[in-house]
Coordinates of C-alpha atoms in Angstrom, one line a residue:
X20 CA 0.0 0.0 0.0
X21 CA 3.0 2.6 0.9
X22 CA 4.7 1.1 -2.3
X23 CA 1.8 2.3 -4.5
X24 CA 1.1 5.7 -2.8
X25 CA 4.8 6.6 -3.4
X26 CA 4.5 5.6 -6.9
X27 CA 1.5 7.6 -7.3
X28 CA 2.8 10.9 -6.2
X29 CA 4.8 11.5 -9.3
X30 CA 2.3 10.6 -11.4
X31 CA -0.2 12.7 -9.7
X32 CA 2.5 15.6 -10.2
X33 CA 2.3 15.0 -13.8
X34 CA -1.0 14.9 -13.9
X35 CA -1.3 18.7 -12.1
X36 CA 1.7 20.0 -13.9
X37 CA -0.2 19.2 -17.2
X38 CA -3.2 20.5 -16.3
X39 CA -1.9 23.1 -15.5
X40 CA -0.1 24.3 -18.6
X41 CA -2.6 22.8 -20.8
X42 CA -5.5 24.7 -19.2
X43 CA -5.3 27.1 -16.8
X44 CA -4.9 30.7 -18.1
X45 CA -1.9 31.1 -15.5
X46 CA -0.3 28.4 -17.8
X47 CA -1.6 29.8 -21.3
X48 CA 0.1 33.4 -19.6
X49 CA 3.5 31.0 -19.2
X50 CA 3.5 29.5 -22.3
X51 CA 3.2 32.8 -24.3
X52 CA 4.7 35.9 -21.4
X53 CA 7.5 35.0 -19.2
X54 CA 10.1 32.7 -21.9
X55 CA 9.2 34.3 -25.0
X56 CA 9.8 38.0 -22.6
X57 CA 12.9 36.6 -21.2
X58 CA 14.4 35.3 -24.7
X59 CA 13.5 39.2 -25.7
X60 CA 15.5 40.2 -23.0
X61 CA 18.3 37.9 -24.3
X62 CA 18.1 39.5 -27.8
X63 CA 18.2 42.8 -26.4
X64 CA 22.4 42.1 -25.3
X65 CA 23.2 41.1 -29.0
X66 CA 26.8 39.8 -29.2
X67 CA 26.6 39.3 -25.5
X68 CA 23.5 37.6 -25.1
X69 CA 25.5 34.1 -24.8
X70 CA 27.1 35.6 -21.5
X71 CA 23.9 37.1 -20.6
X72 CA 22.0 33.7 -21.1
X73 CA 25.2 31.9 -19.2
X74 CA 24.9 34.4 -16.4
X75 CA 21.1 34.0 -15.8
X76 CA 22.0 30.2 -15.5
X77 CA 24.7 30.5 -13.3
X78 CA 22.6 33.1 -10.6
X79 CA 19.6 30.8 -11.4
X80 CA 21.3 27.7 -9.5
X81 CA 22.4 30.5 -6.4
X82 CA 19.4 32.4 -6.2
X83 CA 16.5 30.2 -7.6
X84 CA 14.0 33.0 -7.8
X85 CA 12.8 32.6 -11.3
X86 CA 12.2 28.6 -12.6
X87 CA 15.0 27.2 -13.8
X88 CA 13.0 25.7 -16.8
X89 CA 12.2 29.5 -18.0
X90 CA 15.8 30.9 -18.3
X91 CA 16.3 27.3 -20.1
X92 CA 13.4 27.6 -21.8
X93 CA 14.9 31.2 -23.2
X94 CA 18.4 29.9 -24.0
X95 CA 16.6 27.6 -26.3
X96 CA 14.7 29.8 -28.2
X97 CA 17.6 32.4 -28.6
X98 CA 20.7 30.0 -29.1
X99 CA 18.4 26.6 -30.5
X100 CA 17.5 23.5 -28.7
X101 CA 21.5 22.2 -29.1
X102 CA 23.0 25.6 -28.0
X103 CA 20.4 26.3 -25.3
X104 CA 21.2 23.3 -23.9
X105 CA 24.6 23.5 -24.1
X106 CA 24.5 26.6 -21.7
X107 CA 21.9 25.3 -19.6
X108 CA 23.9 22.1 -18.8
X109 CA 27.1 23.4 -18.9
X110 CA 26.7 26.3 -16.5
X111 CA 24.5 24.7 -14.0
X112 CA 27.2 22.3 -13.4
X113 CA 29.9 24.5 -13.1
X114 CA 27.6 26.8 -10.7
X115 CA 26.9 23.4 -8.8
X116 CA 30.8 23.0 -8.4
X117 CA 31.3 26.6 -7.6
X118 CA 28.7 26.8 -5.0
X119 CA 30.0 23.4 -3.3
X120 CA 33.7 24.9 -3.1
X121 CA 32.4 27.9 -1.7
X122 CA 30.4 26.2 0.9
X123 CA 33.4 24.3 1.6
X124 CA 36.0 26.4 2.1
X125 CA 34.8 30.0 2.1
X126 CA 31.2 30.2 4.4
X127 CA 31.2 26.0 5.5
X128 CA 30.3 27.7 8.8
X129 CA 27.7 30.2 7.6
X130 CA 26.4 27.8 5.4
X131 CA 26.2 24.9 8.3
X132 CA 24.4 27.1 10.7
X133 CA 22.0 28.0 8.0
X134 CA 21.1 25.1 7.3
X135 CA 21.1 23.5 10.7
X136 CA 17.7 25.2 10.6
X137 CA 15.8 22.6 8.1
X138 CA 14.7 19.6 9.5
X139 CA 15.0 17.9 5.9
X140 CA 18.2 19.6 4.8
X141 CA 19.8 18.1 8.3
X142 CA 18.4 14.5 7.6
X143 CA 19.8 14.7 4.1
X144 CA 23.3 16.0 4.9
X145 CA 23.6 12.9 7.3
X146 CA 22.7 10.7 4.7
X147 CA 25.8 12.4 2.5
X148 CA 27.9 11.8 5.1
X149 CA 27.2 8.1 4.6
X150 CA 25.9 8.0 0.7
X151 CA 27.0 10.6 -1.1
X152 CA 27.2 9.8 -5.0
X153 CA 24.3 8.0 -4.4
X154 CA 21.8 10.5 -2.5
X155 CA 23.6 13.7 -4.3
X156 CA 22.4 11.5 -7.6
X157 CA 19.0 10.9 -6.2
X158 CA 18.6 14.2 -5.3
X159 CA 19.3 16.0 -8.8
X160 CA 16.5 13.1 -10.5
X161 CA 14.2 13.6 -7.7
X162 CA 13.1 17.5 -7.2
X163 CA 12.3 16.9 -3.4
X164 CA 15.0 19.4 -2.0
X165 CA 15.9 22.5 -4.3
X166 CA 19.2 21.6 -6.1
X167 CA 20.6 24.9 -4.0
X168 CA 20.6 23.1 -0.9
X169 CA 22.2 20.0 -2.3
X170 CA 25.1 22.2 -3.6
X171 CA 25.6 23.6 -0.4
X172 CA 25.1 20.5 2.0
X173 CA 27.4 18.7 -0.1
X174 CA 29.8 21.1 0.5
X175 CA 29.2 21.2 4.5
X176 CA 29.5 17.3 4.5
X177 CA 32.6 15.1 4.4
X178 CA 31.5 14.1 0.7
X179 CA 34.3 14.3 -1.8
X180 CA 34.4 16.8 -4.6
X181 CA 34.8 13.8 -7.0
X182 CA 31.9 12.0 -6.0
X183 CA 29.9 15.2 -5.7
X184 CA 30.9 16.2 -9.4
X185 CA 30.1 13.1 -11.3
X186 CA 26.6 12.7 -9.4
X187 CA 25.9 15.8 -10.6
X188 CA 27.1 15.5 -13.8
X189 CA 25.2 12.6 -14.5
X190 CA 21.7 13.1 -12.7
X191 CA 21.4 16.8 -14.1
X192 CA 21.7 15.3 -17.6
X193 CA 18.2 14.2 -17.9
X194 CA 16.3 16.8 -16.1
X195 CA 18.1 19.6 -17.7
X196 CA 17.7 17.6 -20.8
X197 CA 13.6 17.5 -20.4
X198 CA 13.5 21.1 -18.8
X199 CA 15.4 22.8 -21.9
X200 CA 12.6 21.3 -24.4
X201 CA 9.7 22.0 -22.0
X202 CA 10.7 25.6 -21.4
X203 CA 11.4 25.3 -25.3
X204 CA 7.9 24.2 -26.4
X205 CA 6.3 26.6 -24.2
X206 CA 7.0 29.1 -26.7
X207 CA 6.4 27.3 -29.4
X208 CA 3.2 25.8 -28.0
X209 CA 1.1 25.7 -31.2
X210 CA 3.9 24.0 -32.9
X211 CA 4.7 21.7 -30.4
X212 CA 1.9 20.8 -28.3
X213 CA 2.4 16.7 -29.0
X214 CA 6.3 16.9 -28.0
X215 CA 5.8 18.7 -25.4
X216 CA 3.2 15.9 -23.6
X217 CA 5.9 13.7 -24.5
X218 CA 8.4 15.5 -22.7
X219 CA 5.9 16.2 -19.9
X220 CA 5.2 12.1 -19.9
X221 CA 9.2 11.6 -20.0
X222 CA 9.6 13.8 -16.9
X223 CA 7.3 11.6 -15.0
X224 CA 8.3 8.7 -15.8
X225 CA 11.6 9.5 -14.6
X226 CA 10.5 10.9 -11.3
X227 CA 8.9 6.8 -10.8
X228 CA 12.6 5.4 -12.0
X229 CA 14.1 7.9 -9.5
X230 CA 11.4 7.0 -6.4
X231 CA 11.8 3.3 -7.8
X232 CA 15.7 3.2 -7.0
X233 CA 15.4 5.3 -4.3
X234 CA 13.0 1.9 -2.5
X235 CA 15.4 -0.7 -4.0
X236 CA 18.6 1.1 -2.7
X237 CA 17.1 1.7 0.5
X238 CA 15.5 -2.1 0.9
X239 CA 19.2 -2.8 -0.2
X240 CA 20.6 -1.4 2.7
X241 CA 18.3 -2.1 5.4
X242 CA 19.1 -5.9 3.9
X243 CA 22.1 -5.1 5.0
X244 CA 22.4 -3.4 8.2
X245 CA 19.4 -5.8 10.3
X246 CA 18.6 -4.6 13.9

């Protein structure tokens, strides 16, 4: 029974994400305002609108005010699907690193005290501290904590850099992936509208893979550890 409500909680994201974009007029005023406004803003730099779209991304994953998948979303329609993604992927993981040196050896006790404060930020740090290529992994597939925090826990904890780097690496590849063409098709809505329920369908299904590993690894190691 706990099996199936954890499997249904990505699904019923999907379904309210969808529904959302498809027909609310908050989501019609997303797929036609904020990217295509933000990809104008882009334009407006002209031969420095690749820094200005590499910038966005790299404050984007330090300050996560606006939704990662718009400035994506803009890159794509500015610099094309390849390019956009290019920057999106590229910078995010290099503002990851940046943000886990810092947290390391600039502000590690800043950044501790901070975020001593959050209950779920504390029980994930511990679970670095014993995990951490495979929670730091989890954590990019699974959008439960804001990839922020990660960056900065795993810089608090005794996680290496190496481990930290190729989790990241590897679980942003996919999300950034889907989040380039979503933010993409917004736009492009009319054009796209069967790609992007794809995508949409994609996304969820890889939310299920990530909650499925997330049992087995954890069955795994209570397997292994009995009281």
């Amino acid at each position: 029974m706990l099996h199936r409500l954890k499997l249904s909680i990505p699904l019923a994201l999907f379904a309210a994400v969808a529904y959302f974009v498809l027909f609310t007029k908050s989501g019609q005023e997303l797929r036609h305002g904020d990217v295509e406004q933000l990809a104008d803003v882009l334009h407006s730099f002209g031969i420095f609108a690749v820094l200005a779209g590499m910038l966005a991304i790299f404050f984007q994953t330090w300050f996560p005010f606006i939704p990662f998948v718009l400035i994506a979303g803009a890159n794509a329609y500015v610099f094309g699907l390849s390019g956009g993604f290019a920057i999106n992927y590229g910078v995010s993981c290099a503002a990851a690193a940046s943000a886990f040196f810092i947290a390391r050896y600039v502000a590690h006790d800043f950044v501790e005290s901070k975020l001593e404060k959050y209950e779920t930020v504390r029980t994930f740090n511990r679970k670095l501290e014993q995990h951490g290529f495979m929670y730091t992994l989890l954590g990019r597939l699974i959008p439960v904590i804001p990839s922020s925090l990660i960056n900065l826990a795993a810089g608090v904890s005794k996680m290496r850099f190496r481990s930290f780097f190729i989790a990241t690496v590897i679980g942003k590849l996919p999300i950034v992936l889907l989040e380039t063409f979503i933010g993409h098709d917004l736009i492009r809505f009319k054009e796209h509208k069967g790609r992007l329920m794809i995508v949409l369908l994609l996304f969820a299904a890889l939310l299920l893979i990530g909650h499925w590993m997330k049992s087995r690894w954890e069955q795994a190691r209570d397997n292994s550890n009995p009281k």
